[in-house]
Amino acid sequence: MTSGLIPGEQPPDPRPASGLPHQRHGPVGPGSMPVENRSRSSVITARAAASFEPVGRSVASARSFVRDTLQGWGFADIIDDAVVLTSELVTNAVIHAGTWADLLCLRCDEGVRIEVTDRYPEREVPLQGPAAGMGSPDREGGRGLQLCAALAGRWGVEYTPAHKTVWFQLDVPDRPVGARSAGPALPSELLPIADARVRVAVVQIDRIGAISSWNEDAEELFGYTNDQVIGKPLTDLAAWPHTPGTGTGIAEALRLSRWEGSYGIRDTSGRVVPVYASHLRVRDTDGDPSTVCLLVRDHERAVLQTPLRGPSADSAGSSESQSTDPFEVFIGSPAPDDLDGLLQRTVERARDMLDGDSAFLLLATDDETELEVRASTGLPSARQRFARVPVEAGSGRYGSARMPAVHDDLSALPGAVPLLNGTGMRSVVTVPLKVEGRLTGSLGVAAEGAGRYSNEEALRLQFAADRIALAVESARLGELERLRRGSLSFLVEASDLLAGTLDRDQTLALMAQMTVPTLATWCAVYTIADQASEPYLSYVLHEDEDLIDGIKSLLSKIAPPDPVPAPGARVWPAPGEVAHQAALRSSMRSLGLSSGPSGQVTSGIGPTLTTASAVGGETVVLPLVARNRVIGMLTLGKPTDEHFRQEILELAEDLSRRAALALDNARLYSERTAISQALQRSLLPPELPDIDGVEVEVIYRAAGEGNEVGGDFYDLFPISDGAYGFAIGDVCGTGPNAAAVTGLARHALRLLAREGLSGPAVLERLNSAILDEGARSRFLTLLYGELRPREDGSADLKVVCAGHPLPLRLRQDGTVEPAADPQPLLGVLEDLELYEQTVTLDPGDVLLCVTDGVTERREGPRMLGDDGLADVLTTCTGLTAGAVAARIMRAVERFASDAPSDDMAILAMRVPELHQD
């Protein structure tokens, strides 16, 4: 292949003057092909030429050459038509004529002229017979000149002794002037409904995404004044829909040259206002880009929405234009990457091709047992989208989507095509979409009249379906891959969030927040306490918080779904049915048609019309199964007339399995925590007794999350005759094993002391009991004493300190001294020789007893120690027992920044000072 490009050159005409082309309006003979002379006055501003050898791959090379050339010249609007025409003409030259093809592209001020020259001049245009006999749209060849007549503004054929040239000219549309499109006149009842005044918000966004302009209609629609929003990012107000693995974000949409679609804007009250938007990217005279956004309420989208249209027919209504298959032009254009856009274009072209009133396209699920509605035109698409129908709807070929089918009159066979029930369509033709023999979908066209279609239309539609099936499957697989990647990311994030909490209520909230609005519009979680309990409505969430109470009220009046352990989602029709009945009753009451008094409204009247609309769509239930037991149900819902797509249900099923295990783990953790805390609380004294003439205060801190009792313990209890026993001890270690020895020691002390034994005898018997535990025994440090208040206001103490930090006595003059001597600890030696010491507390004196968690508090290499504790105690002169204990604990906590790693107990006893009258 050889090519050349000379910008700005106006070459001489390469054809001899005698080689005049045929005229469109001046035919050479009867039945001659209508052609026109090319304009000789046009100024050629650029040319590109190439030659192609007579092999099959040259056709694809010619298409690429024309596409690249016109793309470089900036003629994107006419690329598709030029590629289709070039493909047909080069095919005629290199395949049918079997010669080299010379391709010449000329750019002029009117548009683009393309010439295809072959070296077989004997193949002339037929001069006999009608023009329609040039070829059939269903034939492999013979369509080049027909397409020229249908698509080109001017075209012609020139002959020389050695060459034949077919040329065509495509004019660039002048977009700034004239109408872009026009719709037919419609009866008033068919026009879209809008408010009394249609408000169009005009919002301009600068290059960084901030709002630079905000008109009065925007203020009226959303409540914000101009000063409140100027300079703020649009993303602060936009509620963009999120679907795992699919969709374009708001930031990406604002950078596109043109975009249309739906999202939401949060108004001043925080509610989301659904809007339909049309974005246009522009730049000012300085070259700075910005985006102009036109927004209307979503139900008024007809004001802005631009319908997809195919190439317009020739205004002259020539026979060539009428015989050209509209689907041919569509197939010649590249398929869009967006699956929804491709499917929507397909159904509209199919409808136009067969002159139908509606069309629909369904895609098969992975197991090929069901078909899912993905695109439709002329039908209530909001109600039908993602609806599912079986592939084999009946016996015979007409009941299977795997074979083409034509129904002359659906009224004679109700239910033959479930998708069309109640739509008014009577005749329909459906054909399968297959790739390598595998069913991938179904394409159908329907009409309101009976007997509209025959086998001929079925063949034409099947031909179109065969041409588009591979592109549809490729786009579907691309969308599925994006969705699966997004689903995997979604499940990973969900697993991390669910694993991060063991709180039941927080787990329920996380389940709902991950589901709404990513997977559903609303959700409800039912929980089952045990096998004998009924499901209980535990949590309800809707993307609009104002509707949560209404949905909760509605669901509370409906029997919960059956806890079936079967995997997968099942449809639960009860909420939708009850919602519609409630809406009907509410409407009848508003019209005065109910049996009660007119205008009477009682409390608990049921959901409002808004609530009924919110739950009136498809509702599905997924079981929450953990450890082979159904512990609840996850209910997902859509608003009125919407369905779930299969991929979303599969993702919800994966989420329900993870959520069920997290919920059951939270339940088990809560149960075991409650049991542990109840047992631990049983190891603590129920309450401290009131002692006349002595102030007592205790502060206790157990190390470890969820622990109420550890290895440290305390006790204060009455013995007899006005005497009280007190103890503070520390078992080796922390946690439940140490708590077990704590329980043994505390209860043994009470029992032995009340038997009238002295302090040393009590501790010697406790030592024997600990040693009897064998391998489970642990050594124990213990300070035990007996307190007896005296009538003169003092108090006598008998103390035994078995390996425990020594008690400290604080006198009124601020001096601090130990109140006992150290003796052997318990649980190590069998024969102990312990003795008790007597201490008298004068009025105003304080006795402080602590465990080693206080004295061994560390910050790096520093330790509080006995001296540090004594220094703090010297500052407590004149304080009450409660104030002394609080100051000691405050000093311990401030000594180090880390959380305490050991249990701590503080017991402070003070003899109040005597007050003289």
mmCIF file of C-alpha atoms in Angstrom, residues 37 68 72 85 88 126 154 219 240 258 277 292 350 357 405 433 453 521-522 556 594 599 602 625 652 682 770 912 916:
data_model
loop_
_atom_site.group_PDB
_atom_site.id
_atom_site.type_symbol
_atom_site.label_atom_id
_atom_site.label_comp_id
_atom_site.label_asym_id
_atom_site.label_seq_id
_atom_site.Cartn_x
_atom_site.Cartn_y
_atom_site.Cartn_z
ATOM 1 C CA ASN A 37 -21.424 16.103 -11.034
ATOM 2 C CA ASP A 68 -7.513 7.898 10.623
ATOM 3 C CA GLY A 72 -7.058 13.855 11.835
ATOM 4 C CA LEU A 85 -19.213 3.591 1.912
ATOM 5 C CA GLU A 88 -18.364 -1.355 0.152
ATOM 6 C CA PRO A 126 -26.258 -1.471 -15.436
ATOM 7 C CA ARG A 154 -23.404 13.834 -4.025
ATOM 8 C CA GLU A 219 -32.021 28.519 44.459
ATOM 9 C CA TRP A 240 -23.998 10.332 43.209
ATOM 10 C CA ARG A 258 -21.044 16.084 27.081
ATOM 11 C CA ALA A 277 -28.876 16.699 34.323
ATOM 12 C CA VAL A 292 -22.418 24.148 32.345
ATOM 13 C CA ALA A 350 -34.543 -3.071 15.680
ATOM 14 C CA ASP A 357 -44.180 0.039 18.264
ATOM 15 C CA ALA A 405 -40.717 -17.177 16.926
ATOM 16 C CA LEU A 433 -28.704 -13.986 20.261
ATOM 17 C CA TYR A 453 -44.864 -9.856 11.156
ATOM 18 C CA THR A 521 -32.927 1.139 48.153
ATOM 19 C CA TRP A 522 -33.945 -0.133 51.588
ATOM 20 C CA SER A 556 -44.296 -4.587 61.894
ATOM 21 C CA SER A 594 -64.234 4.637 52.357
ATOM 22 C CA GLY A 599 -62.263 12.949 56.029
ATOM 23 C CA THR A 602 -57.108 7.816 62.684
ATOM 24 C CA VAL A 625 -26.974 -18.832 58.257
ATOM 25 C CA ALA A 652 -25.839 -9.725 48.362
ATOM 26 C CA SER A 682 -19.641 -12.703 92.377
ATOM 27 C CA ILE A 770 -4.090 -22.998 98.399
ATOM 28 C CA PRO A 912 -12.069 11.124 111.921
ATOM 29 C CA GLN A 916 -15.096 19.791 120.554
#
